[in-house]
Coordinates of C-alpha atoms (C1' of nucleotides) in Angstrom, one line a residue:
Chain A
X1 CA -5.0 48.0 30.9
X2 CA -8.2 46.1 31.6
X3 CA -10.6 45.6 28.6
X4 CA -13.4 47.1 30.8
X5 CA -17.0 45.6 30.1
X6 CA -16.5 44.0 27.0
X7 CA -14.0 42.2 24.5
X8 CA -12.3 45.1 22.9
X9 CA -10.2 42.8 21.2
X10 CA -7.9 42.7 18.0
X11 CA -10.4 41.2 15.8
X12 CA -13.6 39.6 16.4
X13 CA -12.4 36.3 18.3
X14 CA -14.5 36.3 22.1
X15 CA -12.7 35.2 25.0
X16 CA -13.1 31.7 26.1
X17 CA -16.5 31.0 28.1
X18 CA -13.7 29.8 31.2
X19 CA -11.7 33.1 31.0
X20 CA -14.5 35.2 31.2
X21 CA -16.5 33.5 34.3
X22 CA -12.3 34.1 35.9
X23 CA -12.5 37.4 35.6
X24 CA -16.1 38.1 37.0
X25 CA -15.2 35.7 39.8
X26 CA -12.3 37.5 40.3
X27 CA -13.6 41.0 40.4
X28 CA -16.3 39.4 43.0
X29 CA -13.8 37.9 45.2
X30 CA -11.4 41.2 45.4
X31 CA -14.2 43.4 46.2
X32 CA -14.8 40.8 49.2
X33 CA -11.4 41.1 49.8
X34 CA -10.5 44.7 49.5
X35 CA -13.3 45.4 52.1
X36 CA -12.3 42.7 55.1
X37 CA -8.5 43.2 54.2
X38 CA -8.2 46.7 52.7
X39 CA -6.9 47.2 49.1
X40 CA -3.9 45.8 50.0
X41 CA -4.7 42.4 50.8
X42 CA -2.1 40.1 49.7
X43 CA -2.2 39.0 45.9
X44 CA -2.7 35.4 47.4
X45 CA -5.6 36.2 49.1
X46 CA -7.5 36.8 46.3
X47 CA -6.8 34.2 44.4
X48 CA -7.5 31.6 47.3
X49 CA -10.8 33.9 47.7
X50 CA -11.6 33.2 43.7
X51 CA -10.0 29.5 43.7
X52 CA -7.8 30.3 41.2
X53 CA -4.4 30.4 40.8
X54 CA -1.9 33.2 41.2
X55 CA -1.2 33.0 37.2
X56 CA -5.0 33.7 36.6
X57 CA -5.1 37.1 38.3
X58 CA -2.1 38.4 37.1
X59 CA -3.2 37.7 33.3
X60 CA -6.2 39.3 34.0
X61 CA -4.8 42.2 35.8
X62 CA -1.0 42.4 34.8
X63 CA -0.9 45.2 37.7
X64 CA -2.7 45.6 41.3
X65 CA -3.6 48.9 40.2
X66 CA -5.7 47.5 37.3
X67 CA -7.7 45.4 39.5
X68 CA -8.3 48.0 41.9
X69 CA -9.5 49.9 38.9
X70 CA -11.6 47.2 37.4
X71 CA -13.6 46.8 40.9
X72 CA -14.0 50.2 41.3
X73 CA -14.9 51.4 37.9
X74 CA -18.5 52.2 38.3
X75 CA -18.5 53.9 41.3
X76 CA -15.9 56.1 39.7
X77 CA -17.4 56.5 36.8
X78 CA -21.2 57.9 39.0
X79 CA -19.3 60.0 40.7
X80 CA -17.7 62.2 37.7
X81 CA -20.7 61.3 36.1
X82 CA -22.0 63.5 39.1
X83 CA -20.1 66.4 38.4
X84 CA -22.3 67.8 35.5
X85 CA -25.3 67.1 37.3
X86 CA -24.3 69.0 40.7
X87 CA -23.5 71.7 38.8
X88 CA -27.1 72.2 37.1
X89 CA -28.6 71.4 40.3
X90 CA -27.3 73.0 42.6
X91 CA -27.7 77.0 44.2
X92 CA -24.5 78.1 43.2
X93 CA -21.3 76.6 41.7
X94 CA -19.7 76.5 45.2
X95 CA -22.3 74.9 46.9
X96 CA -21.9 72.3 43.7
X97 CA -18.1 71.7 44.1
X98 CA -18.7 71.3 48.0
X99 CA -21.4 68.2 47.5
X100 CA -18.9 67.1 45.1
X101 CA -16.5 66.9 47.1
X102 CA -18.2 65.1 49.8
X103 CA -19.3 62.5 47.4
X104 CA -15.7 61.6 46.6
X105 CA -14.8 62.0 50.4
X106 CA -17.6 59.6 51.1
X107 CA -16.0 57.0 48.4
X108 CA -12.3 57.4 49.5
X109 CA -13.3 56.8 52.8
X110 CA -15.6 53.6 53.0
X111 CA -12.7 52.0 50.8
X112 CA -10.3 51.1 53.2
X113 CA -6.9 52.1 52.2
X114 CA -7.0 53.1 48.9
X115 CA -6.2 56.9 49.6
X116 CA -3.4 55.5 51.3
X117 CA -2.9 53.5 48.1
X118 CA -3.8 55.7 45.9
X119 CA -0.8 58.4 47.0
X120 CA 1.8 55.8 47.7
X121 CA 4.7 56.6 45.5
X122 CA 5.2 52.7 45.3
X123 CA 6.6 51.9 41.8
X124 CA 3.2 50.4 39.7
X125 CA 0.5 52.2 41.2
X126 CA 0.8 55.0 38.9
X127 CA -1.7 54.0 36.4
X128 CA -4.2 53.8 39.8
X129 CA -3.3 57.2 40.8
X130 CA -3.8 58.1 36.6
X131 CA -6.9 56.9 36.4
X132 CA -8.4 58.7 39.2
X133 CA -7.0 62.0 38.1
X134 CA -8.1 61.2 34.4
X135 CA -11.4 60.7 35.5
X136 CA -11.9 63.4 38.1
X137 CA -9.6 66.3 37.4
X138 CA -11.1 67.3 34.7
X139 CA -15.0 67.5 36.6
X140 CA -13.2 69.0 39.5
X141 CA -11.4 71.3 37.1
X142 CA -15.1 72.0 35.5
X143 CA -16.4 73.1 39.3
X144 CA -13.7 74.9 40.1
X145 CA -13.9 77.0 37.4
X146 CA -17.5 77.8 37.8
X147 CA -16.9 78.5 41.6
X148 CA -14.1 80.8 40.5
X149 CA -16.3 82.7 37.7
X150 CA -18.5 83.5 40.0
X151 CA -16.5 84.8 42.6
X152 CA -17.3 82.4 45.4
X153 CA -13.5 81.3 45.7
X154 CA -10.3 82.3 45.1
X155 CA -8.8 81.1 41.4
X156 CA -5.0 80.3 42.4
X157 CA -5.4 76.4 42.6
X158 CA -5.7 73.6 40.2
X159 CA -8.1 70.9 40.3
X160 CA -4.9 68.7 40.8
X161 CA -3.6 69.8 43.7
X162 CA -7.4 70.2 45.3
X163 CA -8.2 66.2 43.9
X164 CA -4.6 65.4 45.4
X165 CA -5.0 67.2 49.3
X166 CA -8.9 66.0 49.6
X167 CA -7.7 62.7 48.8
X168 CA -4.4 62.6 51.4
X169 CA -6.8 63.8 53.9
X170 CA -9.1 61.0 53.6
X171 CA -6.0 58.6 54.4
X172 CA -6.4 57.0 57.6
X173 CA -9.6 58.1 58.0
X174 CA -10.7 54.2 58.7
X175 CA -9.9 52.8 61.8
X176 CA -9.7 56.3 63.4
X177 CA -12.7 57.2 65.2
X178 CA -10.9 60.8 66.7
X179 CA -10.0 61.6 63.2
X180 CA -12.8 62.8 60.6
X181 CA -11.6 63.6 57.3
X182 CA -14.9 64.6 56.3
X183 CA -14.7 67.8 58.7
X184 CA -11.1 68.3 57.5
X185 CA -12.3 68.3 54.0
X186 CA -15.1 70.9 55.0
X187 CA -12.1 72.9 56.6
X188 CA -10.5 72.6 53.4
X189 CA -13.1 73.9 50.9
X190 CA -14.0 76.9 53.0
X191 CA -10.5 78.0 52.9
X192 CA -11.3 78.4 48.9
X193 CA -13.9 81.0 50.0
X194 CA -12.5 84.2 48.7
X195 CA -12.0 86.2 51.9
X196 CA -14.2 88.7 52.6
Chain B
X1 CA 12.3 52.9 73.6
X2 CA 15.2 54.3 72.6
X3 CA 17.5 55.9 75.6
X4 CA 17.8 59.1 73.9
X5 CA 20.9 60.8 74.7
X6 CA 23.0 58.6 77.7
X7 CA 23.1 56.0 79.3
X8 CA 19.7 55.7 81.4
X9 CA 20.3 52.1 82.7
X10 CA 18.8 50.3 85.1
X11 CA 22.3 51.0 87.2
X12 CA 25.3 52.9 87.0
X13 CA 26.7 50.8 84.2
X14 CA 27.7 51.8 81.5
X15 CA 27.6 50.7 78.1
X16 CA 30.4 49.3 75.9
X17 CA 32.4 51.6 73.9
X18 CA 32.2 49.7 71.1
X19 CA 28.2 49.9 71.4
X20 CA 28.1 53.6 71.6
X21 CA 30.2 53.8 69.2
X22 CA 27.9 51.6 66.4
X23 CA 24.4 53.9 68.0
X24 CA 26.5 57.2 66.9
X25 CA 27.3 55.4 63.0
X26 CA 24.3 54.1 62.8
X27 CA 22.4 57.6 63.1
X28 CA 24.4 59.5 60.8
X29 CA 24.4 56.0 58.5
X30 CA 20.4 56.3 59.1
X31 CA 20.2 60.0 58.5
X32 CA 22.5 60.1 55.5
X33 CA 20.2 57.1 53.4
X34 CA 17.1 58.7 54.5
X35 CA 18.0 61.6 52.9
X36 CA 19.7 59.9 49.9
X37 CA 16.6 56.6 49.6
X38 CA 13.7 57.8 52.1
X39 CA 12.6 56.7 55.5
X40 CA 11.4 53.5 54.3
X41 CA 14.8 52.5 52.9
X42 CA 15.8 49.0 53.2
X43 CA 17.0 48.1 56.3
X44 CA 20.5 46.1 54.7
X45 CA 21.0 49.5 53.3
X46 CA 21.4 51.1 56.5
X47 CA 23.5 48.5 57.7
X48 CA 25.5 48.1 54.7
X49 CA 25.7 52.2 54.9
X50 CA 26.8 52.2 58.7
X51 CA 29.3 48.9 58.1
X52 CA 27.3 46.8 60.9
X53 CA 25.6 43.9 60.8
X54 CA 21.9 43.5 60.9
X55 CA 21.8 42.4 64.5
X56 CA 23.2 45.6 65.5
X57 CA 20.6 47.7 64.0
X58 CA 18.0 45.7 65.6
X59 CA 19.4 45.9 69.0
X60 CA 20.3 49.3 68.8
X61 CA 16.8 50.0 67.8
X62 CA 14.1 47.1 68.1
X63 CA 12.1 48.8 66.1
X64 CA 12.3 51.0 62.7
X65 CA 10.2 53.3 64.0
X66 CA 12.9 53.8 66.9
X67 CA 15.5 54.7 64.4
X68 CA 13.5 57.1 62.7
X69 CA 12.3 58.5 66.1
X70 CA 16.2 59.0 67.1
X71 CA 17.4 60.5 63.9
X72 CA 14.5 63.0 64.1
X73 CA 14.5 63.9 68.0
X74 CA 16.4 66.9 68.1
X75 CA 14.0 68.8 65.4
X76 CA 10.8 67.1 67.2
X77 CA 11.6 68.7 69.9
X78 CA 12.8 72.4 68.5
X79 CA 9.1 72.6 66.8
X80 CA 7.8 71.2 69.8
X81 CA 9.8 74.3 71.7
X82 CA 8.6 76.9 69.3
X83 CA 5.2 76.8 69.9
X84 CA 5.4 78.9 73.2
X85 CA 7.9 80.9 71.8
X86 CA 6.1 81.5 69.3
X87 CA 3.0 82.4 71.1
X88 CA 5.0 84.8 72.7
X89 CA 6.8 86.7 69.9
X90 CA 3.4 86.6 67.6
X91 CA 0.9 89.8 67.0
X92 CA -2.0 87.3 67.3
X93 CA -2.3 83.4 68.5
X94 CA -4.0 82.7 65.3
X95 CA -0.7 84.2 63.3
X96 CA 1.3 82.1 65.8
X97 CA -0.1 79.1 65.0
X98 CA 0.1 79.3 61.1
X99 CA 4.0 80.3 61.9
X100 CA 4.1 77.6 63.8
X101 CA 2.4 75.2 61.2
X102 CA 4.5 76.1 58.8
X103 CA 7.6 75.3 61.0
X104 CA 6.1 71.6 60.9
X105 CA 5.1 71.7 57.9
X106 CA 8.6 72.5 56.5
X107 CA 10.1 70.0 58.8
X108 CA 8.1 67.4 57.6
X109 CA 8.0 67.8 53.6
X110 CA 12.1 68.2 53.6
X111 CA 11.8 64.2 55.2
X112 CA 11.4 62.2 51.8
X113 CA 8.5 59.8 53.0
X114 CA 8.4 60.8 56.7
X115 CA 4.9 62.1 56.4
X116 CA 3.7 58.9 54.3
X117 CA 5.2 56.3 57.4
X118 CA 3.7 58.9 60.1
X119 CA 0.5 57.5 58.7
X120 CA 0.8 54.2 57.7
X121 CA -1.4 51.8 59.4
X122 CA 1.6 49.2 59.1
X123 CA 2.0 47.4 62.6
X124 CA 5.3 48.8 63.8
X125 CA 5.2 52.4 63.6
X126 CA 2.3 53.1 66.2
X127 CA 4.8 54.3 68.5
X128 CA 5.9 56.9 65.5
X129 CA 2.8 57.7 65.5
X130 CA 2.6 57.8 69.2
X131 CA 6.0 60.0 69.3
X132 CA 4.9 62.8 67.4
X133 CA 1.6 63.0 68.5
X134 CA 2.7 62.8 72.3
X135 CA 5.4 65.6 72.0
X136 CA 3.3 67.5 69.4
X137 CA -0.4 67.9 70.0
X138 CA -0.1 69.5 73.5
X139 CA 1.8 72.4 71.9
X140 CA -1.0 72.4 69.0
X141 CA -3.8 72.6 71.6
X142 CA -2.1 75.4 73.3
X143 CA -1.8 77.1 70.2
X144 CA -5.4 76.5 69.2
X145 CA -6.7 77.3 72.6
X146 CA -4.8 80.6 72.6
X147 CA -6.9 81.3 68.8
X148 CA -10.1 80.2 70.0
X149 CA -10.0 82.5 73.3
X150 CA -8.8 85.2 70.7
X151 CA -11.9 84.8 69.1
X152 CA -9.9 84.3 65.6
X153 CA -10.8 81.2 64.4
X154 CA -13.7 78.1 65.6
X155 CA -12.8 76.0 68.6
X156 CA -14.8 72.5 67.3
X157 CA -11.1 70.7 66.0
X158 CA -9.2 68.9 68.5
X159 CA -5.7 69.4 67.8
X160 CA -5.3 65.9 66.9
X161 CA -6.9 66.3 63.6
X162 CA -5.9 69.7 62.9
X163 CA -2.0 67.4 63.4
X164 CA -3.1 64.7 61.3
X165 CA -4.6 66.4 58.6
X166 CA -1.5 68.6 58.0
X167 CA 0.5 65.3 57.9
X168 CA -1.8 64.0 55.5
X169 CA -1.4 67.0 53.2
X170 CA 2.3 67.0 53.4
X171 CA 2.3 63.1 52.2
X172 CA 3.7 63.2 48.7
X173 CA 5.0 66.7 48.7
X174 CA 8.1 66.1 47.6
X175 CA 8.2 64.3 44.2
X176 CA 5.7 66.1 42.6
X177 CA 6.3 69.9 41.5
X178 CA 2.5 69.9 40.7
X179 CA 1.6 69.4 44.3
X180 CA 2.0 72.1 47.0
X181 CA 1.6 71.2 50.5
X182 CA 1.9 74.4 51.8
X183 CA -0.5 75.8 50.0
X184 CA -2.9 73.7 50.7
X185 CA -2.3 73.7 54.8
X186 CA -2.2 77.5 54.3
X187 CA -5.6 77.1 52.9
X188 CA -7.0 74.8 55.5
X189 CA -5.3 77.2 58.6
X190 CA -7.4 79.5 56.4
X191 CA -10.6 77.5 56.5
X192 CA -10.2 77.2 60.6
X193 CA -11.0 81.4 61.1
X194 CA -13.9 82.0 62.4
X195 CA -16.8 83.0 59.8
X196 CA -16.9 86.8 59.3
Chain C
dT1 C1' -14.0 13.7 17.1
dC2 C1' -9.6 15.8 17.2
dG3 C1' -5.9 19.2 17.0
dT4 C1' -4.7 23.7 18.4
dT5 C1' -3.8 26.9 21.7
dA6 C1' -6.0 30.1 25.2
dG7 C1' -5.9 29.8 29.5
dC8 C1' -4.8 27.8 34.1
dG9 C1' -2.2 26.6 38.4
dG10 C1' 1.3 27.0 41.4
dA11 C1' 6.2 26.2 42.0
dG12 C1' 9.9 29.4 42.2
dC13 C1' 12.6 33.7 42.5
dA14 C1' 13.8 38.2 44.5
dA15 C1' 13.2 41.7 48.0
dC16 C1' 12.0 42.7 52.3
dG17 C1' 11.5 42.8 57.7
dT18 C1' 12.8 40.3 61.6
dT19 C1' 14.9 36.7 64.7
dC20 C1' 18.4 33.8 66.4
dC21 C1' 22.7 32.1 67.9
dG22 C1' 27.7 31.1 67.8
dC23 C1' 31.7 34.0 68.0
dT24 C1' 34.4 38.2 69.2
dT25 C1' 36.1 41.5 72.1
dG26 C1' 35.8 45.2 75.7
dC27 C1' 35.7 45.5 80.5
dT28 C1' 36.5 44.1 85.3
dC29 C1' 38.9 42.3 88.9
dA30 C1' 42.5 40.0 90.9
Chain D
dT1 C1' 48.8 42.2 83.3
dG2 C1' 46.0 38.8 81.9
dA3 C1' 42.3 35.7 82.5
dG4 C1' 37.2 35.1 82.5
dC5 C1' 32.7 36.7 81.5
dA6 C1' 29.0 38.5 79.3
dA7 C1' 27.8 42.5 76.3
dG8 C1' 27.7 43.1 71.9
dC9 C1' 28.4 41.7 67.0
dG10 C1' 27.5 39.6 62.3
dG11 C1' 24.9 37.5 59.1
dA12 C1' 22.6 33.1 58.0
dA13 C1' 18.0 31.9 58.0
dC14 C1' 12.9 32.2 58.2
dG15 C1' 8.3 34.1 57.0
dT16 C1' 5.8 37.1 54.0
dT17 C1' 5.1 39.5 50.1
dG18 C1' 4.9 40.8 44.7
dC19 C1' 5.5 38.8 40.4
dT20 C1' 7.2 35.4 36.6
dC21 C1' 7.4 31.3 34.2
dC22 C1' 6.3 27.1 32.1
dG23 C1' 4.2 22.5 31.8
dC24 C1' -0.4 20.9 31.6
dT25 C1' -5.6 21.0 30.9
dA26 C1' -9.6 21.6 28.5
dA27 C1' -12.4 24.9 25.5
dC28 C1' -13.5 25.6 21.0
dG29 C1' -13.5 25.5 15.8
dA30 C1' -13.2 22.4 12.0

DNA sequence: TCGTTAGCGGAGCAACGTTCCGCTTGCTCA
DNA sequence: TGAGCAAGCGGAACGTTGCTCCGCTAACGA
């Protein structure tokens, strides 16, 4: 995987001055390109983006998934980051889970293609799809269980399989102006109400 | 498009035997890798599978999203038929639609990768896209209608996004034990009724 | 300044969808 | 029946993609 912000390398050698501007410039030109072209833009495209050659992206990031996660990082980061917070904010747990949900609704969707991406059972995306679910399931699993304790919702579904159906139903929900995965979503969550 | 069952040419002419013969070997060759490789299997393998050459694929259907159209007709157009039937038979509309999502909902996560394709924004399978949703969401509005003048469940969704998001939910479905589709369409039906 | 080597570029390969065209062969009509 | 025609066939070939590989460049430590 990536080495994130910082050289977390075998021993104290830095990375060439060269290598390190690459990588920024990379990351810079792959966010361009992910938003014209969606995240999957051709691997070319990038690099003619960066001015680099194809070899430079791909020691980099061996995988398209760990680029996707390297440009995305942060805003992945805020939003579990926001899980915690919702909860201590917010009325009730429910109420919590459901802005939390929209936050991650609102990311999927102004990304074009990565849910798509992001559920594709494509051989070497399956550290992307990790990633997410490392780094949400367990908040989502954190809300869920609050929402359950205090008998908002009913208790007989993982954070996995919620993280997994909000994120299929924000597929597509680009370049669609009759479909609004947002309302879906909102469909969704109030199913979890416990009836009555 | 595809000319579905006979011969609907411009005249009385028929087509070769030899043709008709290949369109019938080609579907079961089609039907039998998408079972055995997915919907999105090669197309060689098809015509390796059906012993034809690529040219006869491609005349036979232009497109692959003609193929997959023609393999699937028949059970297109049973869930398409159930709908009123079910309407019929059901104590309440909103209990016939559920039945009747979980007819398509069944249809579409025993089709390894159908649901994925369905919502692909590839070029080339628009008029998938266009097939399902042409024969499909008239039955779903009548369905939904029927609910909303019951007074079971809210009557702001168009039945174009209740259709898309159960596709979306059914994407992935198989290959993953952790992930239920039904589950979660059963929750969003549930999320449709109206409040209290 | 100079040698080492991290790092770079892009040619090249494999897999795929799709097109194209010369050959085969079923069908028609005498 | 058998000739002629064109419907239909096969698969080579092209464009596009992801990804690898390796010879060369230039950054950095001494």
């Amino acid at each position: 995987m990536n080495d994130g912000d910082e050289g977390a390398r075998p021993a104290g050698r830095s990375k060439r001055a060269d290598a390190r501007r690459n990588e920024e410039t990379l990351l810079d030109a792959a966010a361009a390109v992910f938003v014209a072209s969606g995240v999957d833009a051709p691997v070319r495209d990038i690099a003619a983006e960066a001015g680099v050659g194809m070899g430079t992206i791909y020691r980099h990031f061996p995988t398209r998934a760990d680029l996707i996660i390297a440009v995305y990082r942060r805003q992945v980061e805020a939003c579990a980051e926001a899980g915690p917070a919702l909860l201590a904010t917010s009325a009730t747990p429910y109420a919590a889970l459901g802005q939390w949900i929209t936050l991650f609704v609102d990311f999927l969707v102004t990304k074009h293609g990565l849910a798509a991406v992001l559920q594709s059972d494509n051989a070497g995306f399956e550290t992307l799809h990790a990633y997410f679910l490392d780094r949400l399931v367990p908040v989502c699993t954190q809300l869920l269980d609050a929402a359950a304790g205090s008998g908002e919702i009913r208790s007989d579904l993982t954070a996995y399989e919620l993280m997994r159906g909000v994120g299929n139903l924000c597929i597509g929900a680009d370049h669609d102006p009759r479909y609004d995965a947002r309302r879906l979503v909102d469909l969704l969550i109030a199913g979890l109400r416990r009836p009555h």
